GROMACS .gro file of C-alpha atoms in nm:
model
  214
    1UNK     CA    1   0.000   0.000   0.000
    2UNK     CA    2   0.125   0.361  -0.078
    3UNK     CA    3   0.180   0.614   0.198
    4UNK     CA    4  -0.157   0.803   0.007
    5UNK     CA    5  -0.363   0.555   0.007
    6UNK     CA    6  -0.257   0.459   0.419
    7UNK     CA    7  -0.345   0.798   0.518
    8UNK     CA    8  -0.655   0.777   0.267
    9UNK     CA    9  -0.774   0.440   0.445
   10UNK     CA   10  -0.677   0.627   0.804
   11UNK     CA   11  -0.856   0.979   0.727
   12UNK     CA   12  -1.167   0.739   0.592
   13UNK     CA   13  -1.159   0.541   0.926
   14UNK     CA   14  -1.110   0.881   1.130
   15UNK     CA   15  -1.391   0.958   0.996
   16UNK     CA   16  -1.630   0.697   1.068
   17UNK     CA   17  -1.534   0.732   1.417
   18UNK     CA   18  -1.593   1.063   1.490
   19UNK     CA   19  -1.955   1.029   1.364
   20UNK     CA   20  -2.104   0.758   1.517
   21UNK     CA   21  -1.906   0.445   1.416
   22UNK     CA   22  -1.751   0.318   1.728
   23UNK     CA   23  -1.800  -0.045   1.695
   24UNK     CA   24  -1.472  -0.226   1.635
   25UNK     CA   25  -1.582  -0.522   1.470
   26UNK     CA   26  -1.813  -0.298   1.176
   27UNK     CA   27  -1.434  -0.060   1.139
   28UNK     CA   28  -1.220  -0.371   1.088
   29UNK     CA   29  -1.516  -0.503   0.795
   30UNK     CA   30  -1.499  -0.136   0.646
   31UNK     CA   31  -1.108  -0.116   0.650
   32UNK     CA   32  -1.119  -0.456   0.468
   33UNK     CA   33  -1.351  -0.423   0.201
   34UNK     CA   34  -1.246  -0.114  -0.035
   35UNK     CA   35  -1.511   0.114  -0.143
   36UNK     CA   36  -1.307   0.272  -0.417
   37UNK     CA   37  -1.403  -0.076  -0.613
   38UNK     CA   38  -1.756  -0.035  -0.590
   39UNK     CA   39  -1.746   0.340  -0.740
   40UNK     CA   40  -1.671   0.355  -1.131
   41UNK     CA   41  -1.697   0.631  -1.394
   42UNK     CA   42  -1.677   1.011  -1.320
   43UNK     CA   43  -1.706   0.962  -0.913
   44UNK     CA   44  -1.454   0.718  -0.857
   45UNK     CA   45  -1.235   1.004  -0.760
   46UNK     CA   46  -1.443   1.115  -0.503
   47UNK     CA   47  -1.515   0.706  -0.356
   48UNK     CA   48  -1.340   0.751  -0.007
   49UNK     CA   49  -1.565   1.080   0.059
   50UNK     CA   50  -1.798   1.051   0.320
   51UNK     CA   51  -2.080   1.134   0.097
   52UNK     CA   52  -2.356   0.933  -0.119
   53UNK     CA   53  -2.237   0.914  -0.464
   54UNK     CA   54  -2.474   0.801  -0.773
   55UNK     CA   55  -2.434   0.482  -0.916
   56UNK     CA   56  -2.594   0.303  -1.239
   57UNK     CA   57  -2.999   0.232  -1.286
   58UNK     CA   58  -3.065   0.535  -1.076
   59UNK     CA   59  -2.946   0.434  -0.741
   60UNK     CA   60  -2.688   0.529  -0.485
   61UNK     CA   61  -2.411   0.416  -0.328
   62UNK     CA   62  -2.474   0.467   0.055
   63UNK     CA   63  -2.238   0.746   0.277
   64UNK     CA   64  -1.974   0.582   0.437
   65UNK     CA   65  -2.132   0.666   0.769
   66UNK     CA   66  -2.462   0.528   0.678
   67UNK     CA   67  -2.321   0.227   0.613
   68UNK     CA   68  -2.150   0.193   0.924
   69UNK     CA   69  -2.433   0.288   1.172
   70UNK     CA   70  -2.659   0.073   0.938
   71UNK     CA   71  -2.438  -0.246   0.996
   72UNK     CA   72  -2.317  -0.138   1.389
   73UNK     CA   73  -2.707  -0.140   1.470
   74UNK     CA   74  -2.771  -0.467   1.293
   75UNK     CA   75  -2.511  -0.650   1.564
   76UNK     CA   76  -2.390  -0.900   1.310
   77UNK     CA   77  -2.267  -1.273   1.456
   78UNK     CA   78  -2.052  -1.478   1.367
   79UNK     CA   79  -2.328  -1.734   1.261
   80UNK     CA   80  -2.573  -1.493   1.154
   81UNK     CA   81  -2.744  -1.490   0.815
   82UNK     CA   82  -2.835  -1.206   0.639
   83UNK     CA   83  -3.074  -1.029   0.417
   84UNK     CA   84  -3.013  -0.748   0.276
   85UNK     CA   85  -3.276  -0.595   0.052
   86UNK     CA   86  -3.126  -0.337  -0.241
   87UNK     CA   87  -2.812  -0.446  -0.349
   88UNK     CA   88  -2.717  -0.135  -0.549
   89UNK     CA   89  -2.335  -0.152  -0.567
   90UNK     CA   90  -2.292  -0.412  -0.367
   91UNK     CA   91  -2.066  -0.233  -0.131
   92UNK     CA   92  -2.298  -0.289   0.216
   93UNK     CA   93  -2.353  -0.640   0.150
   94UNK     CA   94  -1.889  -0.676   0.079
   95UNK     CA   95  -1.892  -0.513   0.463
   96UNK     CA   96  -2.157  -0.761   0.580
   97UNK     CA   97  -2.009  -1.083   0.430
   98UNK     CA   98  -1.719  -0.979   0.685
   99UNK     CA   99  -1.961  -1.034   0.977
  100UNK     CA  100  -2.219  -1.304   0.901
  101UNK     CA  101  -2.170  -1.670   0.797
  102UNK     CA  102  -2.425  -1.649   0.502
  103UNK     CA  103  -2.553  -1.301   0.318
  104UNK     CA  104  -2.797  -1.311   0.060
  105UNK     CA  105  -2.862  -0.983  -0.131
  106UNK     CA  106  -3.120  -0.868  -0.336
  107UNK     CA  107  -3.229  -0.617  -0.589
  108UNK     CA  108  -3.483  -0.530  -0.862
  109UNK     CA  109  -3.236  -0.439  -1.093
  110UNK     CA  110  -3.061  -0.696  -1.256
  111UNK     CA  111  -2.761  -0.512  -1.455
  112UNK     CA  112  -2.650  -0.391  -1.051
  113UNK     CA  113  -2.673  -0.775  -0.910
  114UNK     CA  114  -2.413  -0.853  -1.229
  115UNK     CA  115  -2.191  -0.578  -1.151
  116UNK     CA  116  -2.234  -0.660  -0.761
  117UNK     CA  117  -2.180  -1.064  -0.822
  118UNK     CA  118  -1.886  -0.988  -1.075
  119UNK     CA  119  -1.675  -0.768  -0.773
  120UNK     CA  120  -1.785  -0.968  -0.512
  121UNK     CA  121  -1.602  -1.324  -0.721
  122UNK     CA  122  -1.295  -1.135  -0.796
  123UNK     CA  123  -1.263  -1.053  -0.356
  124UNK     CA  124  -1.366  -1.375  -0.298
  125UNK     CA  125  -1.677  -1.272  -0.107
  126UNK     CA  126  -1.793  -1.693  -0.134
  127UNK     CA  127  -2.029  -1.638   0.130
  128UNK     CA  128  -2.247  -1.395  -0.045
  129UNK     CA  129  -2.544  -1.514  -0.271
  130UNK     CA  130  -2.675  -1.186  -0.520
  131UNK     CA  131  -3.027  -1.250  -0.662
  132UNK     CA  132  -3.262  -1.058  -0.915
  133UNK     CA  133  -3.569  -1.028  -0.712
  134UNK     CA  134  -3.870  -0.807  -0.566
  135UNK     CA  135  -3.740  -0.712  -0.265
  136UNK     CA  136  -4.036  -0.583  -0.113
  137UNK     CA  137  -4.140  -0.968  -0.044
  138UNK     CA  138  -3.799  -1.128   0.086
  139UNK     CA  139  -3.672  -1.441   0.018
  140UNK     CA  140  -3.900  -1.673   0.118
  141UNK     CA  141  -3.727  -1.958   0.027
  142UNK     CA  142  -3.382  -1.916   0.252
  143UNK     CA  143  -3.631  -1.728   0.587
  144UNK     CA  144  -3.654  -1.692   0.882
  145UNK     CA  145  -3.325  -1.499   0.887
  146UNK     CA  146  -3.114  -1.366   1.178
  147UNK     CA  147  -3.055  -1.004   1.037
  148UNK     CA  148  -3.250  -0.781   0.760
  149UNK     CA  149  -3.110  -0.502   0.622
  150UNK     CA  150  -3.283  -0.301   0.408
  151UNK     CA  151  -3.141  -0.009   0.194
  152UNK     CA  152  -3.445   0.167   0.066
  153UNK     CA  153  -3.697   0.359   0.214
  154UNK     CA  154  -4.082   0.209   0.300
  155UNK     CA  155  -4.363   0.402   0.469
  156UNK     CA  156  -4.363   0.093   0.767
  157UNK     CA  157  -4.173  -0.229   0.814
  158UNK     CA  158  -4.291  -0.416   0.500
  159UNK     CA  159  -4.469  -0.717   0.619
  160UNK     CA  160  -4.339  -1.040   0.402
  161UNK     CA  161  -4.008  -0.954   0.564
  162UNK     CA  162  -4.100  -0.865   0.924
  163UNK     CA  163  -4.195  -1.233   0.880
  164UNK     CA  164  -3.924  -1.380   0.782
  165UNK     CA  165  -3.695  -1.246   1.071
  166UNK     CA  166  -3.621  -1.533   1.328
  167UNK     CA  167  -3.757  -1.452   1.647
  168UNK     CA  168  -3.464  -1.271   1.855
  169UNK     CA  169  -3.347  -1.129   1.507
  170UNK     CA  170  -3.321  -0.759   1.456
  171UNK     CA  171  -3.418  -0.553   1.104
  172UNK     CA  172  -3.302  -0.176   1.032
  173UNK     CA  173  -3.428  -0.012   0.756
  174UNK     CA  174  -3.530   0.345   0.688
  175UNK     CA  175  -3.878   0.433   0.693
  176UNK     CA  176  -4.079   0.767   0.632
  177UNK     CA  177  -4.401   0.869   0.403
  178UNK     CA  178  -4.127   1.068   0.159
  179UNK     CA  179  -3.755   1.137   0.028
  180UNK     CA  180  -3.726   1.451   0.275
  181UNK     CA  181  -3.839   1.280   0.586
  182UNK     CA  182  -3.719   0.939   0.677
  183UNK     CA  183  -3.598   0.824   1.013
  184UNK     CA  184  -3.335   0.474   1.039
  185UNK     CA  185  -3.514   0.240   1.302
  186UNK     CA  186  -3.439  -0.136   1.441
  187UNK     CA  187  -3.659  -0.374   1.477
  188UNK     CA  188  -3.597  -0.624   1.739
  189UNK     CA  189  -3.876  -0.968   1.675
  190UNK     CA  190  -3.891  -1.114   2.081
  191UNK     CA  191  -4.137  -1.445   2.177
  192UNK     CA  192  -4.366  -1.170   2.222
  193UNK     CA  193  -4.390  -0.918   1.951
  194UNK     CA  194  -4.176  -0.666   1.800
  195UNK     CA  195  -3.983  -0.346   1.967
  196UNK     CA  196  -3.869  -0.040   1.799
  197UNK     CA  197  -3.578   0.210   1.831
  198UNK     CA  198  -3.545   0.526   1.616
  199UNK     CA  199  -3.215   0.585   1.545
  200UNK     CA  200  -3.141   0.858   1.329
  201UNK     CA  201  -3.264   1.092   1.049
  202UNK     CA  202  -3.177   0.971   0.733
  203UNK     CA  203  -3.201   0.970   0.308
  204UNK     CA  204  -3.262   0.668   0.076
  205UNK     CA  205  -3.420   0.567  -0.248
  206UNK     CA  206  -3.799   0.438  -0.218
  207UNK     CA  207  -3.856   0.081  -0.180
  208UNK     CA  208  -4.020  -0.009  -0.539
  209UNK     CA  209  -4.210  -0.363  -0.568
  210UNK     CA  210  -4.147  -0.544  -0.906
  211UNK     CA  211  -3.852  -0.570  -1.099
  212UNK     CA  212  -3.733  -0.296  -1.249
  213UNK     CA  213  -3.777  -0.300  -1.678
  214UNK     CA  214  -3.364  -0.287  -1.800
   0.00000   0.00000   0.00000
């Protein structure tokens, strides 16, 4: 490693700490797994900012920060498997496969789940399964899981997946009736129903059901 891109990787890590990021586990996944590969065209340049940069099909690519209070609050074991609902660039679901045993990823959009599959095989990410799906419903087929993740924005915990969360498993997502007001909450599912924590204001993309028309 050059001595730029050290102090790069230390300013970007500096970073994450001072806003919220203090969970040692969630730095070590987000020193490993470099975001600069996940950025392409006329904003790779700007990949180690800690600032939401556009990808293809419309999306984003999450803040840094985001990202790391989005996967600190999910409390990832060892053991865990994943969901994570809105692949985009695949770079959340890189940081996650550093945490869990198993993460599946999905997203409506097939040409990102190509792009996301094609990085993840040349890191070796084995342990991370990238589908074409409707989010909005899950995976019904590999529930209940320990952890759900989801990257886009719905006016309440959609349903399908509050069911497929294993009780004792925890969800965050971002919720809020528009693109200006959203707040990032966790779900916890206990033997006797489900309990909610607000955790921050936040941005994302709408949730969409369907697959997206390429």
């Amino acid at each position: 490693m050059t001595d730029e891109a050290a102090e790069r990787k230390m300013q970007f890590l500096y970073t994450l700490r001072t806003r919220g990021v203090t969970d040692k586990a969630t730095l070590t996944a987000m020193e490993k797994i470099d975001r600069g590969l996940f950025v392409r065209g006329l904003f790779a340049a700007r990949a180690y900012e800690d600032t939401p940069l556009p990808i293809d099909c419309g999306q984003t690519i999450s803040q840094p920060t985001i990202v790391g209070l989005m996967t600190q609050a999910l409390e990832v074991r060892p053991r865990d498997k994943v969901l994570e609902v809105g692949t985009g660039s695949g770079y959340q679901a890189a940081v996650l496969s550093q945490l869990a045993r198993r993460v599946y990823t999905v997203d409506r959009h097939a040409r990102l789940v190509q792009e996301a599959r094609r990085i993840f095989e040349s890191l070796d990410l084995a342990n991370i399964t990238a589908i074409v799906a409707d989010g909005s419903h899950g995976l019904p087929d590999q529930a209940p899981f320990d952890r759900i993740l989801v990257t886009a924005a719905a006016e309440d915990p959609p349903g399908p997946l509050l069911a497929q969360l294993k009780i004792g498993g925890i969800m965050v997502l971002p919720v809020g009736q528009s693109d200006t007001v959203q707040s990032l909450i966790r779900v916890r599912r206990t033997e006797t129903g489900l309990d909610y924590d607000e955790l921050s204001p936040v941005r994302f993309v709408p949730l969409v059901e369907g697959l997206a028309r390429e």
